[in-house]
Coordinates of C-alpha atoms in Angstrom, one line a residue:
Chain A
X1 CA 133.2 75.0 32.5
X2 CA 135.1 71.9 31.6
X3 CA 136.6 70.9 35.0
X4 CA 132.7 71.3 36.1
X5 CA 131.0 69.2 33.6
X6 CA 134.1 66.5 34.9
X7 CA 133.2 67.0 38.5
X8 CA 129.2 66.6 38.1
X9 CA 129.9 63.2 36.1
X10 CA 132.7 62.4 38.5
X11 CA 129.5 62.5 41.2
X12 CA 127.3 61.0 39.1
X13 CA 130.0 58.0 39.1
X14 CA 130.5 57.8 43.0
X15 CA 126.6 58.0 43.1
X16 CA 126.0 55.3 41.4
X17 CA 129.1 53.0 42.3
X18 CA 128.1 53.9 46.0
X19 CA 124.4 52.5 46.0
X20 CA 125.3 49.6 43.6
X21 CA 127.7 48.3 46.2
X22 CA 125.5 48.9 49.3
X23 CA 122.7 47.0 47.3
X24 CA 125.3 44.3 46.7
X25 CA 126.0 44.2 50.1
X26 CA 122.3 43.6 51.1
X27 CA 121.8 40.8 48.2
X28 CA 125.4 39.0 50.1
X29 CA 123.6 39.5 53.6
X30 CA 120.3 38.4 52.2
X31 CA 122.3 35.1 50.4
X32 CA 124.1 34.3 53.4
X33 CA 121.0 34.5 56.0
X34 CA 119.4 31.9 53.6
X35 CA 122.1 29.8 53.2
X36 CA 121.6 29.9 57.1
X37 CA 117.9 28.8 56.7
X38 CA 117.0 32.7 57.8
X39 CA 114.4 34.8 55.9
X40 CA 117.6 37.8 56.6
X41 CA 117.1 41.5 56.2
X42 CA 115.8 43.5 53.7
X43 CA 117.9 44.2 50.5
X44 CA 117.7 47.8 51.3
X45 CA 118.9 47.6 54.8
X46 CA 122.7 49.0 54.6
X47 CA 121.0 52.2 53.6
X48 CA 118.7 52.1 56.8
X49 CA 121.9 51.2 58.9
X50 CA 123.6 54.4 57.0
X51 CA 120.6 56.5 57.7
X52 CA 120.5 55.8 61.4
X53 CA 124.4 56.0 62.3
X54 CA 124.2 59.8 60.3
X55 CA 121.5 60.3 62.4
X56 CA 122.8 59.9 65.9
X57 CA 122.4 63.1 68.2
X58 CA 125.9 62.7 69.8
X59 CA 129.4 61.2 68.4
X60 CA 132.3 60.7 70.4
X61 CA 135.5 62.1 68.8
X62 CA 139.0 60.3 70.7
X63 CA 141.3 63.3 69.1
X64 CA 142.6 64.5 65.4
X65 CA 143.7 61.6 63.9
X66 CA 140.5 59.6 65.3
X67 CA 138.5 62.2 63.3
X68 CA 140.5 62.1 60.1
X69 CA 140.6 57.8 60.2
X70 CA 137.1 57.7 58.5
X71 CA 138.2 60.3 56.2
X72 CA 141.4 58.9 55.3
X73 CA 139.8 55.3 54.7
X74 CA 136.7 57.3 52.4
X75 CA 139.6 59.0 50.2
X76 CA 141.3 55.8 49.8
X77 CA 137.8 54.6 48.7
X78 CA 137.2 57.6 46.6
X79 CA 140.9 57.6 44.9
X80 CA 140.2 53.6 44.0
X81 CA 137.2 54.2 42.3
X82 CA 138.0 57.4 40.9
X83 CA 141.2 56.0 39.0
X84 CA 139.2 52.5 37.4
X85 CA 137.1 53.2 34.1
X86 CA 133.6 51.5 34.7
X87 CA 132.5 51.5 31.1
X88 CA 134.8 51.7 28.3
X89 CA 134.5 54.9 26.3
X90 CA 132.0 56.5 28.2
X91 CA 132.5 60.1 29.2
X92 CA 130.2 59.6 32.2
X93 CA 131.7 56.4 33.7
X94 CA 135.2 56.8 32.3
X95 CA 136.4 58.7 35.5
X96 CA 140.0 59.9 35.2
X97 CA 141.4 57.1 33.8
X98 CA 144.4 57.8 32.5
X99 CA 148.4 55.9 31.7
X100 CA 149.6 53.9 35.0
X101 CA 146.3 54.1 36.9
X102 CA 146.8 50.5 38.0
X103 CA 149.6 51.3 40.1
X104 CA 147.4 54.5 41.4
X105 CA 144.8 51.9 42.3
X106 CA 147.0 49.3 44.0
X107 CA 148.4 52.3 46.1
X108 CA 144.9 53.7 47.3
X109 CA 144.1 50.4 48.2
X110 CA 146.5 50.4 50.8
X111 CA 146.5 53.7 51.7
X112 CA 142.8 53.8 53.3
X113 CA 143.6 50.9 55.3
X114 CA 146.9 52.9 56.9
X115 CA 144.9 56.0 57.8
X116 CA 142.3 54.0 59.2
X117 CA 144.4 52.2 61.0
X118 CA 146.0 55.6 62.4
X119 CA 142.7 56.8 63.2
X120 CA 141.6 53.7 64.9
X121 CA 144.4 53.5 67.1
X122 CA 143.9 56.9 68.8
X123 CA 140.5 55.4 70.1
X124 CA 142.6 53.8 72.8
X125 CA 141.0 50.4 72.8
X126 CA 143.2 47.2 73.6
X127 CA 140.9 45.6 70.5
X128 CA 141.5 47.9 68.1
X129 CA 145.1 47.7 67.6
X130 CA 144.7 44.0 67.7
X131 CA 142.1 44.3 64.5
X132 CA 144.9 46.5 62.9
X133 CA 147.5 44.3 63.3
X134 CA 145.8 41.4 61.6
X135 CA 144.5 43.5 59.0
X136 CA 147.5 44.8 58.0
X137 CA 149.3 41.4 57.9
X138 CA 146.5 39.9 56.0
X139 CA 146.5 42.8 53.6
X140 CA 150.3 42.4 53.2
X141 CA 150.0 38.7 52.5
X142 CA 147.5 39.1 50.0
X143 CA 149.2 42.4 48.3
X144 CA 151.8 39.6 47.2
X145 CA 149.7 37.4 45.2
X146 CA 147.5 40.4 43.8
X147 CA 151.0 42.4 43.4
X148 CA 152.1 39.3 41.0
X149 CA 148.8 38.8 39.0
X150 CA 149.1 42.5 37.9
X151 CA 152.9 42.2 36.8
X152 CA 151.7 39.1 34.8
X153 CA 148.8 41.2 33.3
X154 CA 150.7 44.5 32.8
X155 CA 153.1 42.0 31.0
X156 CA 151.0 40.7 28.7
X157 CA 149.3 43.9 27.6
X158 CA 152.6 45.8 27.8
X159 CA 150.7 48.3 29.8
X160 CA 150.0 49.9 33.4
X161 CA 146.4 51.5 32.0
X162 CA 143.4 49.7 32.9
X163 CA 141.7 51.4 29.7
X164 CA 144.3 50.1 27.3
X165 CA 143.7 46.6 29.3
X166 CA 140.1 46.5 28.8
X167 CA 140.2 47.2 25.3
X168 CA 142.8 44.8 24.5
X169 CA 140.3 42.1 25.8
X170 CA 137.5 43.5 23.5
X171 CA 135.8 41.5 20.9
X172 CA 135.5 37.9 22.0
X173 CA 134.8 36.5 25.2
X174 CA 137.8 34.4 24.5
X175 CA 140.1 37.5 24.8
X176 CA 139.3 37.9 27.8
X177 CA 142.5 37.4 30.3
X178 CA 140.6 34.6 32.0
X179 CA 140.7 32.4 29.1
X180 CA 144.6 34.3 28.0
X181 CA 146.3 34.9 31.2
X182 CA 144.0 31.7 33.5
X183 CA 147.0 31.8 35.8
X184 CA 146.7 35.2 37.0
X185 CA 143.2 35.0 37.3
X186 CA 143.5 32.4 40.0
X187 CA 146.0 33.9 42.1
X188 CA 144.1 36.9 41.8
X189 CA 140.6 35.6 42.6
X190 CA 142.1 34.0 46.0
X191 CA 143.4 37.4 46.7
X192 CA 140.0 38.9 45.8
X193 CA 138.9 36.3 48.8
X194 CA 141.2 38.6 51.4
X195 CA 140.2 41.8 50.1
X196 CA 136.4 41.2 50.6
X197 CA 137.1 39.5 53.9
X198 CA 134.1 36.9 54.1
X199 CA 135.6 33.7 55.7
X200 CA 137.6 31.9 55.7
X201 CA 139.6 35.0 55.8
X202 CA 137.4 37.7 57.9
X203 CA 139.8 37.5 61.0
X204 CA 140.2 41.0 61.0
X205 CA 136.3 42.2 61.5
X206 CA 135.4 39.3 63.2
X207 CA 132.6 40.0 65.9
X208 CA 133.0 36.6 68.0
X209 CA 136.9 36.8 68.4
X210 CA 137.8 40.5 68.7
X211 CA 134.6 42.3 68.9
X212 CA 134.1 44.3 65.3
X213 CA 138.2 44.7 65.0
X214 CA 140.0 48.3 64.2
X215 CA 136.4 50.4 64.2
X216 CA 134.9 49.1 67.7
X217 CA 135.3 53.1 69.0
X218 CA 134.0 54.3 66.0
X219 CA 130.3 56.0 66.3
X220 CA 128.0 57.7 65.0
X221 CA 128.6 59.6 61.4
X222 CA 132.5 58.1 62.0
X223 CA 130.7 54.5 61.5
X224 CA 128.3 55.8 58.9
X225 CA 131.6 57.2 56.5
X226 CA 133.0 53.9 57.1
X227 CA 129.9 52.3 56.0
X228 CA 129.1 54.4 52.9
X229 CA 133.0 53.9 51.9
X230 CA 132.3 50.2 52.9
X231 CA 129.9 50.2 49.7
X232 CA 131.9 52.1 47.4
X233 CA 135.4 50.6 47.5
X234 CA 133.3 46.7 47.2
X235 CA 132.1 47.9 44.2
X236 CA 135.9 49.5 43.0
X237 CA 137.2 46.8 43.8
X238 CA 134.8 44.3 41.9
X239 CA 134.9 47.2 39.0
X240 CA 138.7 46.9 39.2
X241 CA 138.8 43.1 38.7
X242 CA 136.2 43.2 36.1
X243 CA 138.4 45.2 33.8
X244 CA 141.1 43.5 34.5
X245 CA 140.1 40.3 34.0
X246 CA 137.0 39.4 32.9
X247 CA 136.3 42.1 29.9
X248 CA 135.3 44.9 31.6
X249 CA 131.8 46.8 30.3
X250 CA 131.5 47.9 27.0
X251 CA 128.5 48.9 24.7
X252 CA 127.2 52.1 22.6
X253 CA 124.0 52.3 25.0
X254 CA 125.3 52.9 28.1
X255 CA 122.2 51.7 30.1
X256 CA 123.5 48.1 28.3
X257 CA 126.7 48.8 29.8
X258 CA 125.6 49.7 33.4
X259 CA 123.6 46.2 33.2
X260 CA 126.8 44.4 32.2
X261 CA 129.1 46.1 34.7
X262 CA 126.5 44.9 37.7
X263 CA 125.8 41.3 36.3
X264 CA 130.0 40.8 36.0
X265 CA 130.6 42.1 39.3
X266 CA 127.9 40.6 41.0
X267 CA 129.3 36.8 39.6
X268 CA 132.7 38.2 41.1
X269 CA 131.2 38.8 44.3
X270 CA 129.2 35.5 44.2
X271 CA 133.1 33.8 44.3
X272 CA 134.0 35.3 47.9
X273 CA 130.3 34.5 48.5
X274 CA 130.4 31.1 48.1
X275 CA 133.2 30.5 49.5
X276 CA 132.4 32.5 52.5
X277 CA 129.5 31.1 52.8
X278 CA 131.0 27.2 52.5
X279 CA 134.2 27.5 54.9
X280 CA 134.8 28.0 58.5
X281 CA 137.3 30.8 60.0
X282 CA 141.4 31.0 59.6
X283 CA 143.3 31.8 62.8
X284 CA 145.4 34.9 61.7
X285 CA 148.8 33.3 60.9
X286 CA 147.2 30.1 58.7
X287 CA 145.2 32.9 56.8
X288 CA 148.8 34.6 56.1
X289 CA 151.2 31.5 55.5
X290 CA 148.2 30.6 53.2
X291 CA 148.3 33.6 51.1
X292 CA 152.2 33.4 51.0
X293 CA 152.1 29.5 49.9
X294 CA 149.9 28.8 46.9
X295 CA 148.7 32.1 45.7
X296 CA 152.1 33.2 45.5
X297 CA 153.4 30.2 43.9
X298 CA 150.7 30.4 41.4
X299 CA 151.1 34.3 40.7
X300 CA 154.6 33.9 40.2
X301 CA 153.8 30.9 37.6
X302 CA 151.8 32.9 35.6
X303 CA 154.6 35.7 35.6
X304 CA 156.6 32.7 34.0
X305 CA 154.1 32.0 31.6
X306 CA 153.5 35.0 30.2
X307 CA 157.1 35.8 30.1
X308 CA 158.5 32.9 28.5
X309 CA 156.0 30.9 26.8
Chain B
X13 CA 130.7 90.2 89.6
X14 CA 128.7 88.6 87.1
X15 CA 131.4 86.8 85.0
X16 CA 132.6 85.4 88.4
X17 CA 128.9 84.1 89.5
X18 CA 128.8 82.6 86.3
X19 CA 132.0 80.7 86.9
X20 CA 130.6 79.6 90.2
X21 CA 127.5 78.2 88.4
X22 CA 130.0 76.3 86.1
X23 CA 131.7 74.9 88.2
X24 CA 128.8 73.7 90.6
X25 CA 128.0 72.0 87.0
X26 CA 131.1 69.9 86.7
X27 CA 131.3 66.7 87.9
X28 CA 132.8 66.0 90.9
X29 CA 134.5 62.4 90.2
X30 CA 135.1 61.7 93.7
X31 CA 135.3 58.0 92.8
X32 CA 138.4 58.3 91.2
X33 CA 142.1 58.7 93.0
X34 CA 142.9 62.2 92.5
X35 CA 145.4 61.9 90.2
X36 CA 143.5 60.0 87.9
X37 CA 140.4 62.4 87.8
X38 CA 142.5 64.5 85.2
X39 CA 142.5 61.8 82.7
X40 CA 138.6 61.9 82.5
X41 CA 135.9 63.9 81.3
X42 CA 134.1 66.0 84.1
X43 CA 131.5 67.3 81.7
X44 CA 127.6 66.5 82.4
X45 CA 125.7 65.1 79.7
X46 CA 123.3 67.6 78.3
X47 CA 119.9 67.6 76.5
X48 CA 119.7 67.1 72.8
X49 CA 116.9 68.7 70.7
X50 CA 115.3 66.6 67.7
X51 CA 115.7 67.9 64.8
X52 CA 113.1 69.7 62.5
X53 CA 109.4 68.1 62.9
X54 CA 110.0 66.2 59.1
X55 CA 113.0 65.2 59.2
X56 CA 112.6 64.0 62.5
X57 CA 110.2 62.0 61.6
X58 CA 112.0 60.5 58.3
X59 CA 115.1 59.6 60.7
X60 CA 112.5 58.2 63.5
X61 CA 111.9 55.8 60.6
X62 CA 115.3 54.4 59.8
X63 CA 115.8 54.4 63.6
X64 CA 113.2 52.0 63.8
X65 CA 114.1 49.8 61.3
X66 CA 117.6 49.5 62.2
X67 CA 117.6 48.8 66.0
X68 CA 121.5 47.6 66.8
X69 CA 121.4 45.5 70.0
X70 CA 124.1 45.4 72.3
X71 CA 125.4 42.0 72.6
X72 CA 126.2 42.1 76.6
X73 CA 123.7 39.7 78.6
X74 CA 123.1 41.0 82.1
X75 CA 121.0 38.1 83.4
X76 CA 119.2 34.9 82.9
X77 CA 116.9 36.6 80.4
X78 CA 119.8 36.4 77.6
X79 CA 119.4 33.6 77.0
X80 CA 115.8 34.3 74.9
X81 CA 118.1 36.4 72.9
X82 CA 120.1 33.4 70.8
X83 CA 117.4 32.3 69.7
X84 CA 116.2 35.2 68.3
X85 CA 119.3 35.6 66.5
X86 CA 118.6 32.0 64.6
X87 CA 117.2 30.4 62.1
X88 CA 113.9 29.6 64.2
X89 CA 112.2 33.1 65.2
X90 CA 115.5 35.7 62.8
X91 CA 115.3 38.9 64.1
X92 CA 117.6 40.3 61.8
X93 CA 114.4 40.1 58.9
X94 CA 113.2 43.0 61.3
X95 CA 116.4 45.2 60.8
X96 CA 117.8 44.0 64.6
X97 CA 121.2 43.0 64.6
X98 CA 124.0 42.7 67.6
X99 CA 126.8 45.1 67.8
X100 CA 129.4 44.0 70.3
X101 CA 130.3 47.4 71.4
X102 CA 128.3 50.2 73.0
X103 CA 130.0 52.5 71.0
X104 CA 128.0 51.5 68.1
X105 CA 124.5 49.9 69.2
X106 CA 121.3 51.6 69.9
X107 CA 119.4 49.4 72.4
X108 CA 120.0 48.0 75.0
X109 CA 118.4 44.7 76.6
X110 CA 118.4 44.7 80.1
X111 CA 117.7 40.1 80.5
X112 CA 116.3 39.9 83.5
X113 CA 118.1 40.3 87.2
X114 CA 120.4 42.6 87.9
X115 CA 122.5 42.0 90.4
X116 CA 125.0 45.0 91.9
X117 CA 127.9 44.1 90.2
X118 CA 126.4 44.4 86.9
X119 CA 124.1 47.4 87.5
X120 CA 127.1 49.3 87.7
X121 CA 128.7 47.5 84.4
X122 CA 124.8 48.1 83.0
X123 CA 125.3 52.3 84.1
X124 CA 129.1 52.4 82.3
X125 CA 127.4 50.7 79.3
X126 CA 124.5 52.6 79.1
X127 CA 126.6 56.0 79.5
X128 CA 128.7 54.8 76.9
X129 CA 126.1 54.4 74.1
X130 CA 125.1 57.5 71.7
X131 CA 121.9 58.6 71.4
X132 CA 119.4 58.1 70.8
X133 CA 119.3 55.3 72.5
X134 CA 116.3 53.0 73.9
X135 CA 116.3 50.2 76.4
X136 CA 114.4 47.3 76.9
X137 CA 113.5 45.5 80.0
X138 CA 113.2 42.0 79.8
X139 CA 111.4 39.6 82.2
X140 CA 109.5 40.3 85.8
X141 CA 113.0 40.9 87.9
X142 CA 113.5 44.4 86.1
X143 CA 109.8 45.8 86.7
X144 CA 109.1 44.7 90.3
X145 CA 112.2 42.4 91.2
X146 CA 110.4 38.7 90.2
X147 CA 111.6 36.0 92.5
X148 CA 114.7 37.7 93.6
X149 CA 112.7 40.6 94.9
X150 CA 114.0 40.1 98.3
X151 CA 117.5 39.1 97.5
X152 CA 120.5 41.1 99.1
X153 CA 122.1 41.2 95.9
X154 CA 120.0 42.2 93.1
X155 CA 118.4 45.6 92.4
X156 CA 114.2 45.8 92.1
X157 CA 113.6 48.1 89.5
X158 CA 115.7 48.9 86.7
X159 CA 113.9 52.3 86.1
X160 CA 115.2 53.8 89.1
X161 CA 118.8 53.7 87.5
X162 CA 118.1 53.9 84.0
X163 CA 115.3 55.5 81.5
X164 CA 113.3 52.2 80.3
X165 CA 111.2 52.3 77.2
X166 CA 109.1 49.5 76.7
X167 CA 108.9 46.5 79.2
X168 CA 108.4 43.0 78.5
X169 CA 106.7 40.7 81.3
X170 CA 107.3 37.1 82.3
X171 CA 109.8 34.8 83.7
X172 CA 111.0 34.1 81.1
X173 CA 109.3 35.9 78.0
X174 CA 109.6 33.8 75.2
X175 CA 111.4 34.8 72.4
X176 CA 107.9 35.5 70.3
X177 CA 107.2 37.8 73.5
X178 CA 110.1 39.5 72.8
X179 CA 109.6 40.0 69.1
X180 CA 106.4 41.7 69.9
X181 CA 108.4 44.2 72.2
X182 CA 110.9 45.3 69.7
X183 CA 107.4 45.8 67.5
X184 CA 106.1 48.0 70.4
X185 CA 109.7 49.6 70.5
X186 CA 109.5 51.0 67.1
X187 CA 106.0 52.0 67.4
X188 CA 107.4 54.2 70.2
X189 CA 110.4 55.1 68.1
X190 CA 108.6 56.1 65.0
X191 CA 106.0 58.1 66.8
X192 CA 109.2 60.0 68.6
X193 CA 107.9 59.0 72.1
X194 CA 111.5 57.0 72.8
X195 CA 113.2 60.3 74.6
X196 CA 115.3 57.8 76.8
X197 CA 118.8 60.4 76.2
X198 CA 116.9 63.3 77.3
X199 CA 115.1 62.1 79.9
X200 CA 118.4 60.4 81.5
X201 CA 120.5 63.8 80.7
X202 CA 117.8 66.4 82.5
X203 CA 117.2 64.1 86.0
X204 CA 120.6 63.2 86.0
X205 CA 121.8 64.1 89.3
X206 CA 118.6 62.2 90.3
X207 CA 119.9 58.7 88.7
X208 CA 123.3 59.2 90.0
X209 CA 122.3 59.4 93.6
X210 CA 119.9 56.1 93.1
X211 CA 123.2 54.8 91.1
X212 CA 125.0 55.5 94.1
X213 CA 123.4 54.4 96.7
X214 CA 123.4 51.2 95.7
X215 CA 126.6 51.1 93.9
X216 CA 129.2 51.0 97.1
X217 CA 132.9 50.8 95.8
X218 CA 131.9 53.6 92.8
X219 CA 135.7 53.9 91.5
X220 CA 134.5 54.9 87.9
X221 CA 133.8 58.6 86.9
X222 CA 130.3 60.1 86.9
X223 CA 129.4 60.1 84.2
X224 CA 131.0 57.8 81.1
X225 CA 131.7 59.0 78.1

């Protein structure tokens, strides 16, 4: 009885992490189209877009591996946002948080992105191998900086659980890593700009260079898997930074809590936003040498800091 | 005796690929495209409704008439308000704009792209050159009417339309598709081997299979 009380809340969790990051995703799109002087579309329209590429008569499958690419990349989403407590204490929105889940969530992270690239390459097409190979640089390059910001945090708090994290930042806004721990926070933040790939760093995906990147063969409910997951792992990823760095959500009522969790991580957001919507492109190799130049340096300054001062 | 008739009528089914080189003609499909059925009546009808709010263009100018569709993309007329948005790859988008002319070397990139979409999918034909031929109508080149070689839904008139012309077409486009009167997959898949032979008489150096998919 236990295990299904834990699954029904565990749905209840995707659920709402799901449609909370799609809706996100239609406030960036309706942001950016204004900051482009366009009326854009409608707030709802990634869930129209999901809708219509479920609801396509035929799909075209390019063999086994093509097939389990969507899959992969939506357990990868899944096993972030699975591992990441949304609210702290709640039984609901605690997921399976548990000791060392950080670690857990930096290797699901990856992992989606290496089945889908395994997927994507079986659709045979000269692009889509091209979008892989960028991706996975510029995920490499970014891992570093990210990689370093969570050794200085797990440092600090003497800890690898995000729960233990949170709570240590409980109680003032002050505690909060940003304000204990500033250093990480950058480094962290830039990589946070790479992960949500809005320029300057959206090389990968980018429709004018390599047309859509690793999922051009993708169709149909393939695309629409890719889609949902492309909602749910924005939000697990903005969760995940939330916690780590900027408080994460606590309060008794958990309605309070919700509301906190979406006004945090929509200001996270609003950083790649900005900045996505205020810079041009990077070719592919000044996106990595970047990444692997002042992030790092940073990241590996806050290590010092924490360590010795 | 039955089994071996039936086996007859299979293979009379398959397609031939005579374009290809024989030892290519493995490495492609030889199936026929086949009819689809909607789903139930309501459901139907709620999908008909995303459809039409989320029309994904593909981004592949055949003619003159492409240009009217940059400026639709911009800040001036923003089609993207209506739920339109380009998709670079066939793979992915849902309606296709035939701009204007087409001349024989793209109506058989137009057929590949068309065959490579998934339905449901709905095509618009933009400017006089794709309904009766316009001024090129008696050019050695360019084909008259796009409708011989693929299903057309909704046409939109003029040389050249102007972008507000083609706004109101994509309004007359989900009309159709909300009403569930945009068959375009069907219709292509059960006169098939009627399209090919207009495809092919036209189309001289055919060296692709028959049907892409």
């Amino acid at each position: 009885m236990d295990i299904i009380i834990r699954i029904l809340y565990a749905v209840i969790s995707i659920l709402v992490a799901t449609v909370w990051g799609l809706t996100l995703t239609g406030i960036v799109r309706k942001i950016y189209a204004r900051v482009h002087g366009r009326f854009g579309p409608p707030v709802w329209q990634p869930f129209l877009d999901i809708i219509q590429t479920h609801s396509r008569r035929v799909a075209i499958s390019h063999g086994y591996m093509f097939f389990l690419g969507p899959v992969f990349r939506f357990a990868g989403g899944l096993g972030t946002y699975l591992f990441i407590p949304v609210i702290l204490g709640s039984t609901v929105f605690g997921n399976f948080s548990m000791g060392g889940d950080v670690l857990l969530v930096m290797y699901f992270i990856f992992f989606g992105q290496l089945g889908m690239a395994l997927g994507a390459g079986e659709g045979g097409h000269p692009y889509s191998p091209m979008g892989i190979a960028r991706g996975l640089s510029q995920m490499s390059a970014f891992e570093v900086p990210f990689s370093l910001a969570i050794i200085s945090v797990a440092i600090q708090y003497h800890s690898l659980n995000i729960t233990t994290i949170v709570q240590a930042q409980q109680g003032s806004i002050l505690n909060w890593t940003l304000f204990t721990n500033p250093l990480a926070v950058i480094a962290a933040m830039i990589s946070l700009l790479g992960m949500n790939g809005h320029a300057p760093f959206s090389i990968v995906m980018a429709p004018q260079e390599i047309p859509i990147g690793p999922p051009i063969e993708m169709n149909g409910s393939f695309l629409g898997i890719l889609q949902t997951n492309r909602g749910l792992f924005a939000a697990a990823k903005l969760i995940l930074f939330m916690n780590l760095f900027f408080g994460g959500a606590a309060h008794p009522n958990i309605l309070v809590a919700l509301l906190i969790m979406m006004i945090k991580t929509f200001f996270i957001y609003m950083f790649s936003v900005f900045v996505g919507a205020s810079f041009p492109r990077f070719r592919p190799e000044q996106s990595f040498r970047f990444f692997l130049k002042w992030p790092t340096a940073i990241g590996i300054l806050a290590i010092l800091y924490i360590a010795y001062l | 005796m039955e089994k071996k008739d039936l086996n007859e009528i299979e293979k009379e089914m398959k397609l031939a690929n005579e374009g290809l080189p024989e030892k290519e003609r493995i490495l492609f499909s030889d199936a026929r495209p086949s009819r689809v059925e909607p789903l139930n009546k309501y459901l139907e009808q709620f999908v008909n409704w995303a459809r039409a709010r989320s029309l994904w263009l593909l981004a592949f100018g055949t003619g003159c008439g492409a240009t009217e569709l940059r400026p639709l993309m911009t800040s001036r007329f923003d089609v993207s308000r209506f739920g339109i948005a380009g998709r670079p790859t066939p793979r992915q988008a849902s309606v296709f704009i035939i701009g204007g002319y087409a001349s024989i070397k793209t109506i058989k990139r137009i057929v590949r792209s068309y065959e490579q979409m998934q339905g449901p999918k709905y095509v618009i034909a933009l400017g006089s050159c794709t309904i009766n031929g316009g001024m090129y109508y008696d050019s050695y080149n360019t084909i008259n009417r796009i409708d011989y070689y693929i299903p057309v839904d909704t046409y939109i008139a003029g040389c050249m339309p102007r972008p507000e012309a083609l706004i109101a077409g994509f309004n007359r486009l989900k009309e159709k598709i909300q009403k569930g009167e945009c068959d375009g997959m069907n219709k292509y898949a059960d006169n098939f081997d009627w399209y090919k032979k207009n495809q092919k008489q036209i189309i001289k150096d055919w060296n692709m299979p028959d049907y892409n998919w």
